mmCIF file of N, CA and C in Angstrom:
data_model
loop_
_atom_site.group_PDB
_atom_site.id
_atom_site.type_symbol
_atom_site.label_atom_id
_atom_site.label_comp_id
_atom_site.label_asym_id
_atom_site.label_seq_id
_atom_site.Cartn_x
_atom_site.Cartn_y
_atom_site.Cartn_z
ATOM 1 N N MET P 1 16.172 -64.957 -49.758
ATOM 2 C CA MET P 1 15.834 -66.197 -49.086
ATOM 3 C C MET P 1 15.899 -67.314 -50.124
ATOM 4 N N ARG P 2 16.546 -68.403 -49.738
ATOM 5 C CA ARG P 2 16.646 -69.572 -50.623
ATOM 6 C C ARG P 2 15.759 -70.678 -50.053
ATOM 7 N N ILE P 3 14.814 -71.138 -50.875
ATOM 8 C CA ILE P 3 13.809 -72.107 -50.424
ATOM 9 C C ILE P 3 13.837 -73.333 -51.320
ATOM 10 N N LEU P 4 13.761 -74.498 -50.706
ATOM 11 C CA LEU P 4 13.652 -75.762 -51.425
ATOM 12 C C LEU P 4 12.261 -76.332 -51.180
ATOM 13 N N PHE P 5 11.492 -76.511 -52.248
ATOM 14 C CA PHE P 5 10.163 -77.113 -52.172
ATOM 15 C C PHE P 5 10.259 -78.550 -52.644
ATOM 16 N N VAL P 6 9.661 -79.470 -51.873
ATOM 17 C CA VAL P 6 9.724 -80.898 -52.188
ATOM 18 C C VAL P 6 8.305 -81.457 -52.186
ATOM 19 N N ASP P 7 7.897 -82.000 -53.327
ATOM 20 C CA ASP P 7 6.576 -82.630 -53.434
ATOM 21 C C ASP P 7 6.608 -83.562 -54.630
ATOM 22 N N ASP P 8 6.070 -84.765 -54.475
ATOM 23 C CA ASP P 8 6.080 -85.714 -55.589
ATOM 24 C C ASP P 8 5.065 -85.347 -56.667
ATOM 25 N N GLU P 9 4.170 -84.420 -56.373
ATOM 26 C CA GLU P 9 3.182 -83.979 -57.355
ATOM 27 C C GLU P 9 3.682 -82.707 -58.041
ATOM 28 N N SER P 10 4.122 -82.840 -59.280
ATOM 29 C CA SER P 10 4.680 -81.695 -59.995
ATOM 30 C C SER P 10 3.656 -80.577 -60.184
ATOM 31 N N MET P 11 2.357 -80.933 -60.226
ATOM 32 C CA MET P 11 1.332 -79.890 -60.361
ATOM 33 C C MET P 11 1.302 -78.987 -59.127
ATOM 34 N N ILE P 12 1.532 -79.546 -57.965
ATOM 35 C CA ILE P 12 1.603 -78.744 -56.732
ATOM 36 C C ILE P 12 2.789 -77.781 -56.826
ATOM 37 N N LEU P 13 3.935 -78.309 -57.227
ATOM 38 C CA LEU P 13 5.126 -77.465 -57.362
ATOM 39 C C LEU P 13 4.908 -76.364 -58.391
ATOM 40 N N ASP P 14 4.249 -76.692 -59.502
ATOM 41 C CA ASP P 14 3.954 -75.685 -60.518
ATOM 42 C C ASP P 14 3.052 -74.586 -59.959
ATOM 43 N N GLY P 15 2.082 -74.974 -59.147
ATOM 44 C CA GLY P 15 1.188 -73.996 -58.522
ATOM 45 C C GLY P 15 1.939 -73.067 -57.579
ATOM 46 N N ILE P 16 2.855 -73.616 -56.807
ATOM 47 C CA ILE P 16 3.666 -72.795 -55.904
ATOM 48 C C ILE P 16 4.542 -71.857 -56.725
ATOM 49 N N ARG P 17 5.157 -72.384 -57.756
ATOM 50 C CA ARG P 17 6.013 -71.563 -58.624
ATOM 51 C C ARG P 17 5.218 -70.388 -59.210
ATOM 52 N N ARG P 18 4.009 -70.655 -59.671
ATOM 53 C CA ARG P 18 3.168 -69.588 -60.230
ATOM 54 C C ARG P 18 2.760 -68.582 -59.151
ATOM 55 N N SER P 19 2.458 -69.064 -57.971
ATOM 56 C CA SER P 19 2.015 -68.178 -56.888
ATOM 57 C C SER P 19 3.105 -67.203 -56.450
ATOM 58 N N PHE P 20 4.355 -67.635 -56.562
ATOM 59 C CA PHE P 20 5.457 -66.823 -56.050
ATOM 60 C C PHE P 20 6.400 -66.323 -57.142
ATOM 61 N N PHE P 21 5.929 -66.295 -58.393
ATOM 62 C CA PHE P 21 6.827 -65.930 -59.487
ATOM 63 C C PHE P 21 7.359 -64.506 -59.363
ATOM 64 N N GLU P 22 6.635 -63.629 -58.675
ATOM 65 C CA GLU P 22 7.085 -62.241 -58.525
ATOM 66 C C GLU P 22 8.048 -62.047 -57.356
ATOM 67 N N GLU P 23 8.135 -63.030 -56.496
ATOM 68 C CA GLU P 23 9.022 -62.912 -55.346
ATOM 69 C C GLU P 23 10.480 -62.940 -55.796
ATOM 70 N N GLU P 24 11.319 -62.279 -55.060
ATOM 71 C CA GLU P 24 12.742 -62.265 -55.360
ATOM 72 C C GLU P 24 13.474 -63.344 -54.569
ATOM 73 N N TRP P 25 12.811 -64.454 -54.391
ATOM 74 C CA TRP P 25 13.407 -65.562 -53.657
ATOM 75 C C TRP P 25 14.107 -66.497 -54.629
ATOM 76 N N ASP P 26 15.129 -67.161 -54.131
ATOM 77 C CA ASP P 26 15.816 -68.193 -54.907
ATOM 78 C C ASP P 26 15.107 -69.505 -54.578
ATOM 79 N N MET P 27 14.231 -69.947 -55.472
ATOM 80 C CA MET P 27 13.397 -71.116 -55.210
ATOM 81 C C MET P 27 13.841 -72.291 -56.071
ATOM 82 N N HIS P 28 13.891 -73.456 -55.437
ATOM 83 C CA HIS P 28 14.231 -74.698 -56.127
ATOM 84 C C HIS P 28 13.098 -75.687 -55.876
ATOM 85 N N PHE P 29 12.811 -76.517 -56.867
ATOM 86 C CA PHE P 29 11.683 -77.437 -56.805
ATOM 87 C C PHE P 29 12.162 -78.833 -57.181
ATOM 88 N N VAL P 30 11.911 -79.811 -56.304
ATOM 89 C CA VAL P 30 12.278 -81.198 -56.588
ATOM 90 C C VAL P 30 11.111 -82.104 -56.219
ATOM 91 N N THR P 31 11.100 -83.308 -56.826
ATOM 92 C CA THR P 31 9.954 -84.205 -56.661
ATOM 93 C C THR P 31 10.238 -85.412 -55.776
ATOM 94 N N SER P 32 11.355 -85.415 -55.048
ATOM 95 C CA SER P 32 11.612 -86.541 -54.142
ATOM 96 C C SER P 32 12.561 -86.129 -53.025
ATOM 97 N N GLY P 33 12.516 -86.898 -51.949
ATOM 98 C CA GLY P 33 13.431 -86.678 -50.848
ATOM 99 C C GLY P 33 14.875 -86.888 -51.256
ATOM 100 N N ASP P 34 15.129 -87.878 -52.097
ATOM 101 C CA ASP P 34 16.496 -88.132 -52.562
ATOM 102 C C ASP P 34 17.041 -86.939 -53.349
ATOM 103 N N GLU P 35 16.216 -86.380 -54.233
ATOM 104 C CA GLU P 35 16.635 -85.187 -54.979
ATOM 105 C C GLU P 35 16.911 -84.028 -54.025
ATOM 106 N N ALA P 36 16.077 -83.896 -53.007
ATOM 107 C CA ALA P 36 16.255 -82.824 -52.031
ATOM 108 C C ALA P 36 17.602 -82.964 -51.330
ATOM 109 N N LEU P 37 17.939 -84.170 -50.902
ATOM 110 C CA LEU P 37 19.210 -84.371 -50.207
ATOM 111 C C LEU P 37 20.399 -84.105 -51.118
ATOM 112 N N GLU P 38 20.262 -84.450 -52.396
ATOM 113 C CA GLU P 38 21.343 -84.181 -53.348
ATOM 114 C C GLU P 38 21.611 -82.686 -53.465
ATOM 115 N N ILE P 39 20.549 -81.908 -53.620
ATOM 116 C CA ILE P 39 20.743 -80.467 -53.783
ATOM 117 C C ILE P 39 21.168 -79.813 -52.464
ATOM 118 N N LEU P 40 20.677 -80.327 -51.343
ATOM 119 C CA LEU P 40 21.082 -79.793 -50.040
ATOM 120 C C LEU P 40 22.564 -80.023 -49.773
ATOM 121 N N ALA P 41 23.134 -81.056 -50.362
ATOM 122 C CA ALA P 41 24.561 -81.333 -50.201
ATOM 123 C C ALA P 41 25.411 -80.314 -50.955
ATOM 124 N N GLU P 42 24.803 -79.653 -51.934
ATOM 125 C CA GLU P 42 25.547 -78.721 -52.779
ATOM 126 C C GLU P 42 25.219 -77.253 -52.527
ATOM 127 N N VAL P 43 23.998 -76.980 -52.063
ATOM 128 C CA VAL P 43 23.511 -75.609 -51.939
ATOM 129 C C VAL P 43 22.987 -75.393 -50.521
ATOM 130 N N THR P 44 23.249 -74.220 -49.956
ATOM 131 C CA THR P 44 22.736 -73.868 -48.635
ATOM 132 C C THR P 44 21.348 -73.244 -48.785
ATOM 133 N N PHE P 45 20.397 -73.766 -48.036
ATOM 134 C CA PHE P 45 19.028 -73.251 -48.067
ATOM 135 C C PHE P 45 18.660 -72.660 -46.718
ATOM 136 N N ASP P 46 17.738 -71.703 -46.760
ATOM 137 C CA ASP P 46 17.192 -71.127 -45.531
ATOM 138 C C ASP P 46 15.992 -71.922 -45.051
ATOM 139 N N VAL P 47 15.199 -72.426 -46.012
ATOM 140 C CA VAL P 47 13.944 -73.100 -45.695
ATOM 141 C C VAL P 47 13.766 -74.314 -46.612
ATOM 142 N N VAL P 48 13.257 -75.405 -46.035
ATOM 143 C CA VAL P 48 12.807 -76.564 -46.809
ATOM 144 C C VAL P 48 11.324 -76.735 -46.524
ATOM 145 N N VAL P 49 10.532 -76.808 -47.601
ATOM 146 C CA VAL P 49 9.087 -77.019 -47.496
ATOM 147 C C VAL P 49 8.805 -78.355 -48.171
ATOM 148 N N THR P 50 8.199 -79.292 -47.424
ATOM 149 C CA THR P 50 7.983 -80.622 -47.995
ATOM 150 C C THR P 50 6.599 -81.168 -47.707
ATOM 151 N N ASP P 51 6.154 -82.009 -48.615
ATOM 152 C CA ASP P 51 4.955 -82.818 -48.411
ATOM 153 C C ASP P 51 5.339 -83.948 -47.464
ATOM 154 N N MET P 52 4.365 -84.576 -46.847
ATOM 155 C CA MET P 52 4.651 -85.704 -45.955
ATOM 156 C C MET P 52 4.579 -87.035 -46.674
ATOM 157 N N ARG P 53 3.554 -87.211 -47.500
ATOM 158 C CA ARG P 53 3.361 -88.488 -48.196
ATOM 159 C C ARG P 53 3.984 -88.438 -49.578
ATOM 160 N N MET P 54 5.084 -89.136 -49.703
ATOM 161 C CA MET P 54 5.768 -89.237 -50.998
ATOM 162 C C MET P 54 6.295 -90.657 -51.114
ATOM 163 N N PRO P 55 6.362 -91.180 -52.332
ATOM 164 C CA PRO P 55 6.929 -92.521 -52.494
ATOM 165 C C PRO P 55 8.421 -92.507 -52.173
ATOM 166 N N GLY P 56 8.926 -93.631 -51.768
ATOM 167 C CA GLY P 56 10.340 -93.682 -51.383
ATOM 168 C C GLY P 56 10.503 -93.043 -50.023
ATOM 169 N N MET P 57 11.265 -91.986 -49.969
ATOM 170 C CA MET P 57 11.490 -91.264 -48.720
ATOM 171 C C MET P 57 10.319 -90.320 -48.454
ATOM 172 N N ASN P 58 9.660 -90.497 -47.317
ATOM 173 C CA ASN P 58 8.549 -89.600 -47.005
ATOM 174 C C ASN P 58 9.066 -88.313 -46.344
ATOM 175 N N GLY P 59 8.172 -87.378 -46.129
ATOM 176 C CA GLY P 59 8.553 -86.089 -45.572
ATOM 177 C C GLY P 59 9.160 -86.176 -44.189
ATOM 178 N N MET P 60 8.655 -87.080 -43.363
ATOM 179 C CA MET P 60 9.193 -87.238 -42.013
ATOM 180 C C MET P 60 10.660 -87.670 -42.071
ATOM 181 N N GLU P 61 10.944 -88.640 -42.932
ATOM 182 C CA GLU P 61 12.330 -89.109 -43.083
ATOM 183 C C GLU P 61 13.217 -87.989 -43.609
ATOM 184 N N LEU P 62 12.736 -87.275 -44.603
ATOM 185 C CA LEU P 62 13.511 -86.169 -45.167
ATOM 186 C C LEU P 62 13.809 -85.116 -44.103
ATOM 187 N N LEU P 63 12.791 -84.686 -43.381
ATOM 188 C CA LEU P 63 13.002 -83.634 -42.386
ATOM 189 C C LEU P 63 13.913 -84.091 -41.251
ATOM 190 N N SER P 64 13.865 -85.365 -40.907
ATOM 191 C CA SER P 64 14.775 -85.891 -39.880
ATOM 192 C C SER P 64 16.223 -85.772 -40.328
ATOM 193 N N ILE P 65 16.471 -86.109 -41.582
ATOM 194 C CA ILE P 65 17.832 -86.018 -42.120
ATOM 195 C C ILE P 65 18.260 -84.553 -42.230
ATOM 196 N N VAL P 66 17.358 -83.697 -42.700
ATOM 197 C CA VAL P 66 17.678 -82.272 -42.804
ATOM 198 C C VAL P 66 17.995 -81.709 -41.419
ATOM 199 N N GLN P 67 17.221 -82.092 -40.430
ATOM 200 C CA GLN P 67 17.447 -81.608 -39.070
ATOM 201 C C GLN P 67 18.839 -82.010 -38.573
ATOM 202 N N GLN P 68 19.252 -83.232 -38.879
ATOM 203 C CA GLN P 68 20.573 -83.705 -38.446
ATOM 204 C C GLN P 68 21.704 -83.045 -39.215
ATOM 205 N N ARG P 69 21.581 -82.995 -40.527
ATOM 206 C CA ARG P 69 22.675 -82.505 -41.373
ATOM 207 C C ARG P 69 22.715 -80.982 -41.518
ATOM 208 N N HIS P 70 21.562 -80.348 -41.423
ATOM 209 C CA HIS P 70 21.446 -78.904 -41.664
ATOM 210 C C HIS P 70 20.545 -78.286 -40.593
ATOM 211 N N PRO P 71 20.979 -78.285 -39.350
ATOM 212 C CA PRO P 71 20.096 -77.856 -38.252
ATOM 213 C C PRO P 71 19.628 -76.403 -38.332
ATOM 214 N N ASP P 72 20.325 -75.558 -39.090
ATOM 215 C CA ASP P 72 19.921 -74.160 -39.191
ATOM 216 C C ASP P 72 18.818 -73.915 -40.217
ATOM 217 N N VAL P 73 18.485 -74.934 -40.997
ATOM 218 C CA VAL P 73 17.453 -74.790 -42.024
ATOM 219 C C VAL P 73 16.072 -74.872 -41.367
ATOM 220 N N THR P 74 15.213 -73.924 -41.678
ATOM 221 C CA THR P 74 13.832 -73.964 -41.201
ATOM 222 C C THR P 74 13.096 -75.042 -41.987
ATOM 223 N N ARG P 75 12.355 -75.885 -41.271
ATOM 224 C CA ARG P 75 11.676 -77.030 -41.884
ATOM 225 C C ARG P 75 10.157 -76.838 -41.766
ATOM 226 N N ILE P 76 9.501 -76.834 -42.933
ATOM 227 C CA ILE P 76 8.060 -76.602 -42.991
ATOM 228 C C ILE P 76 7.390 -77.757 -43.716
ATOM 229 N N VAL P 77 6.308 -78.253 -43.134
ATOM 230 C CA VAL P 77 5.482 -79.274 -43.779
ATOM 231 C C VAL P 77 4.333 -78.565 -44.480
ATOM 232 N N LEU P 78 4.109 -78.943 -45.737
ATOM 233 C CA LEU P 78 2.947 -78.494 -46.502
ATOM 234 C C LEU P 78 2.309 -79.763 -47.033
ATOM 235 N N SER P 79 1.266 -80.222 -46.342
ATOM 236 C CA SER P 79 0.769 -81.565 -46.637
ATOM 237 C C SER P 79 -0.737 -81.677 -46.493
ATOM 238 N N GLY P 80 -1.292 -82.581 -47.276
ATOM 239 C CA GLY P 80 -2.704 -82.924 -47.156
ATOM 240 C C GLY P 80 -2.913 -84.070 -46.188
ATOM 241 N N CYS P 81 -1.833 -84.608 -45.667
ATOM 242 C CA CYS P 81 -1.866 -85.715 -44.703
ATOM 243 C C CYS P 81 -2.068 -85.107 -43.326
ATOM 244 N N ALA P 82 -3.284 -85.180 -42.815
ATOM 245 C CA ALA P 82 -3.587 -84.448 -41.596
ATOM 246 C C ALA P 82 -3.993 -85.328 -40.420
ATOM 247 N N ASP P 83 -3.607 -86.615 -40.434
ATOM 248 C CA ASP P 83 -3.998 -87.424 -39.285
ATOM 249 C C ASP P 83 -3.187 -86.994 -38.060
ATOM 250 N N ALA P 84 -3.798 -87.133 -36.893
ATOM 251 C CA ALA P 84 -3.227 -86.623 -35.648
ATOM 252 C C ALA P 84 -1.861 -87.249 -35.331
ATOM 253 N N LYS P 85 -1.717 -88.532 -35.581
ATOM 254 C CA LYS P 85 -0.450 -89.211 -35.270
ATOM 255 C C LYS P 85 0.705 -88.615 -36.078
ATOM 256 N N THR P 86 0.505 -88.460 -37.374
ATOM 257 C CA THR P 86 1.550 -87.895 -38.232
ATOM 258 C C THR P 86 1.855 -86.462 -37.830
ATOM 259 N N TYR P 87 0.807 -85.703 -37.551
ATOM 260 C CA TYR P 87 1.006 -84.311 -37.140
ATOM 261 C C TYR P 87 1.858 -84.241 -35.879
ATOM 262 N N HIS P 88 1.533 -85.019 -34.878
ATOM 263 C CA HIS P 88 2.279 -84.970 -33.620
ATOM 264 C C HIS P 88 3.703 -85.480 -33.778
ATOM 265 N N GLU P 89 3.893 -86.514 -34.562
ATOM 266 C CA GLU P 89 5.247 -87.024 -34.794
ATOM 267 C C GLU P 89 6.098 -86.003 -35.545
ATOM 268 N N SER P 90 5.484 -85.270 -36.452
ATOM 269 C CA SER P 90 6.237 -84.301 -37.247
ATOM 270 C C SER P 90 6.750 -83.133 -36.403
ATOM 271 N N ARG P 91 6.151 -82.888 -35.277
ATOM 272 C CA ARG P 91 6.572 -81.772 -34.422
ATOM 273 C C ARG P 91 8.009 -81.939 -33.941
ATOM 274 N N GLU P 92 8.516 -83.176 -33.982
ATOM 275 C CA GLU P 92 9.906 -83.428 -33.593
ATOM 276 C C GLU P 92 10.884 -82.874 -34.629
ATOM 277 N N VAL P 93 10.461 -82.805 -35.885
ATOM 278 C CA VAL P 93 11.383 -82.439 -36.959
ATOM 279 C C VAL P 93 10.964 -81.213 -37.761
ATOM 280 N N ALA P 94 9.735 -80.749 -37.605
ATOM 281 C CA ALA P 94 9.232 -79.615 -38.389
ATOM 282 C C ALA P 94 9.025 -78.399 -37.503
ATOM 283 N N ASP P 95 9.344 -77.247 -38.062
ATOM 284 C CA ASP P 95 9.126 -75.991 -37.340
ATOM 285 C C ASP P 95 7.701 -75.481 -37.522
ATOM 286 N N HIS P 96 7.100 -75.810 -38.677
ATOM 287 C CA HIS P 96 5.744 -75.359 -38.987
ATOM 288 C C HIS P 96 5.024 -76.437 -39.786
ATOM 289 N N TRP P 97 3.697 -76.473 -39.657
ATOM 290 C CA TRP P 97 2.852 -77.385 -40.441
ATOM 291 C C TRP P 97 1.755 -76.559 -41.087
ATOM 292 N N LEU P 98 1.607 -76.703 -42.397
ATOM 293 C CA LEU P 98 0.526 -76.076 -43.136
ATOM 294 C C LEU P 98 -0.231 -77.151 -43.893
ATOM 295 N N ASP P 99 -1.553 -77.054 -43.883
ATOM 296 C CA ASP P 99 -2.390 -78.031 -44.583
ATOM 297 C C ASP P 99 -2.583 -77.631 -46.038
ATOM 298 N N LYS P 100 -2.627 -78.656 -46.907
ATOM 299 C CA LYS P 100 -3.032 -78.457 -48.304
ATOM 300 C C LYS P 100 -4.543 -78.588 -48.367
ATOM 301 N N PRO P 101 -5.210 -77.844 -49.184
ATOM 302 C CA PRO P 101 -4.648 -76.729 -49.935
ATOM 303 C C PRO P 101 -4.346 -75.569 -48.999
ATOM 304 N N CYS P 102 -3.324 -74.816 -49.345
ATOM 305 C CA CYS P 102 -2.884 -73.701 -48.504
ATOM 306 C C CYS P 102 -2.989 -72.405 -49.294
ATOM 307 N N ASP P 103 -3.575 -71.425 -48.682
ATOM 308 C CA ASP P 103 -3.658 -70.101 -49.288
ATOM 309 C C ASP P 103 -2.236 -69.585 -49.520
ATOM 310 N N PRO P 104 -1.908 -69.152 -50.730
ATOM 311 C CA PRO P 104 -0.550 -68.664 -51.003
ATOM 312 C C PRO P 104 -0.113 -67.527 -50.080
ATOM 313 N N GLU P 105 -1.063 -66.691 -49.666
ATOM 314 C CA GLU P 105 -0.708 -65.592 -48.746
ATOM 315 C C GLU P 105 -0.284 -66.131 -47.383
ATOM 316 N N LEU P 106 -0.941 -67.192 -46.917
ATOM 317 C CA LEU P 106 -0.551 -67.804 -45.653
ATOM 318 C C LEU P 106 0.839 -68.412 -45.770
ATOM 319 N N LEU P 107 1.088 -69.148 -46.848
ATOM 320 C CA LEU P 107 2.410 -69.730 -47.060
ATOM 321 C C LEU P 107 3.459 -68.628 -47.148
ATOM 322 N N ARG P 108 3.179 -67.575 -47.876
ATOM 323 C CA ARG P 108 4.113 -66.456 -47.998
ATOM 324 C C ARG P 108 4.433 -65.873 -46.622
ATOM 325 N N SER P 109 3.413 -65.637 -45.820
ATOM 326 C CA SER P 109 3.649 -65.025 -44.503
ATOM 327 C C SER P 109 4.454 -65.955 -43.590
ATOM 328 N N VAL P 110 4.201 -67.254 -43.655
ATOM 329 C CA VAL P 110 4.974 -68.205 -42.839
ATOM 330 C C VAL P 110 6.429 -68.229 -43.300
ATOM 331 N N LEU P 111 6.652 -68.200 -44.607
ATOM 332 C CA LEU P 111 8.022 -68.184 -45.126
ATOM 333 C C LEU P 111 8.759 -66.918 -44.692
ATOM 334 N N VAL P 112 8.112 -65.783 -44.811
ATOM 335 C CA VAL P 112 8.740 -64.513 -44.424
ATOM 336 C C VAL P 112 9.017 -64.499 -42.924
ATOM 337 N N MET P 113 8.048 -64.949 -42.138
ATOM 338 C CA MET P 113 8.215 -64.985 -40.690
ATOM 339 C C MET P 113 9.359 -65.934 -40.292
ATOM 340 N N ALA P 114 9.406 -67.089 -40.916
ATOM 341 C CA ALA P 114 10.459 -68.064 -40.601
ATOM 342 C C ALA P 114 11.830 -67.508 -40.955
ATOM 343 N N TYR P 115 11.927 -66.846 -42.083
ATOM 344 C CA TYR P 115 13.199 -66.270 -42.510
ATOM 345 C C TYR P 115 13.629 -65.149 -41.561
ATOM 346 N N ALA P 116 12.697 -64.281 -41.194
ATOM 347 C CA ALA P 116 13.004 -63.189 -40.270
ATOM 348 C C ALA P 116 13.463 -63.736 -38.925
ATOM 349 N N SER P 117 12.812 -64.782 -38.460
ATOM 350 C CA SER P 117 13.188 -65.411 -37.198
ATOM 351 C C SER P 117 14.599 -65.995 -37.285
ATOM 352 N N ARG P 118 14.895 -66.620 -38.413
ATOM 353 C CA ARG P 118 16.222 -67.198 -38.611
ATOM 354 C C ARG P 118 17.292 -66.112 -38.612
ATOM 355 N N LEU P 119 17.031 -64.986 -39.276
ATOM 356 C CA LEU P 119 17.984 -63.875 -39.291
ATOM 357 C C LEU P 119 18.195 -63.314 -37.896
ATOM 358 N N GLN P 120 17.110 -63.218 -37.129
ATOM 359 C CA GLN P 120 17.210 -62.715 -35.758
ATOM 360 C C GLN P 120 18.070 -63.641 -34.910
ATOM 361 N N GLU P 121 17.892 -64.950 -35.062
ATOM 362 C CA GLU P 121 18.703 -65.910 -34.323
ATOM 363 C C GLU P 121 20.175 -65.786 -34.700
ATOM 364 N N GLN P 122 20.455 -65.593 -35.985
ATOM 365 C CA GLN P 122 21.836 -65.440 -36.431
ATOM 366 C C GLN P 122 22.463 -64.182 -35.846
ATOM 367 N N ARG P 123 21.704 -63.092 -35.816
ATOM 368 C CA ARG P 123 22.207 -61.850 -35.231
ATOM 369 C C ARG P 123 22.493 -62.026 -33.748
ATOM 370 N N SER P 124 21.576 -62.701 -33.047
ATOM 371 C CA SER P 124 21.769 -62.924 -31.606
ATOM 372 C C SER P 124 23.006 -63.759 -31.356
ATOM 373 N N THR P 125 23.214 -64.778 -32.145
ATOM 374 C CA THR P 125 24.389 -65.634 -31.997
ATOM 375 C C THR P 125 25.649 -64.825 -32.276
ATOM 376 N N TYR P 126 25.626 -64.013 -33.341
ATOM 377 C CA TYR P 126 26.784 -63.193 -33.705
ATOM 378 C C TYR P 126 27.113 -62.215 -32.584
ATOM 379 N N ASN P 127 26.083 -61.529 -32.052
ATOM 380 C CA ASN P 127 26.301 -60.557 -30.997
ATOM 381 C C ASN P 127 26.812 -61.177 -29.704
ATOM 382 N N SER P 128 26.361 -62.372 -29.395
ATOM 383 C CA SER P 128 26.820 -63.028 -28.156
ATOM 384 C C SER P 128 28.242 -63.564 -28.298
ATOM 385 N N ASN P 129 28.719 -63.717 -29.523
ATOM 386 C CA ASN P 129 30.081 -64.200 -29.740
ATOM 387 C C ASN P 129 31.110 -63.083 -29.768
ATOM 388 N N GLU P 130 30.654 -61.841 -29.742
ATOM 389 C CA GLU P 130 31.601 -60.712 -29.788
ATOM 390 C C GLU P 130 32.303 -60.540 -28.467
#
């Protein structure tokens, strides 16, 4: 599984990196929406995990662009921004929402579940095209 984590707080990214260092996932970490779009233009990802509040391009803007350009990518919000309006608006572009701080086991299970679901969808599409 290839995952792109996006958060303007490098300490958050470092914590995620430490939590999942034993995983055999291909993980990339960037600190802005612009950096995320640059790497997404070059590399195919299964999952994008982003914060909502970031300077410049916020998570909502990033996920909207990812949804348009890379519709097969699972989009997950990992954010401390929990107001109801933002949460409801994000449902248009995010597949999952997790609050910070997030238990690493919960994040791991959501990532595994999202990846398994994506593989199942790909298999179903492949089988229906035969």
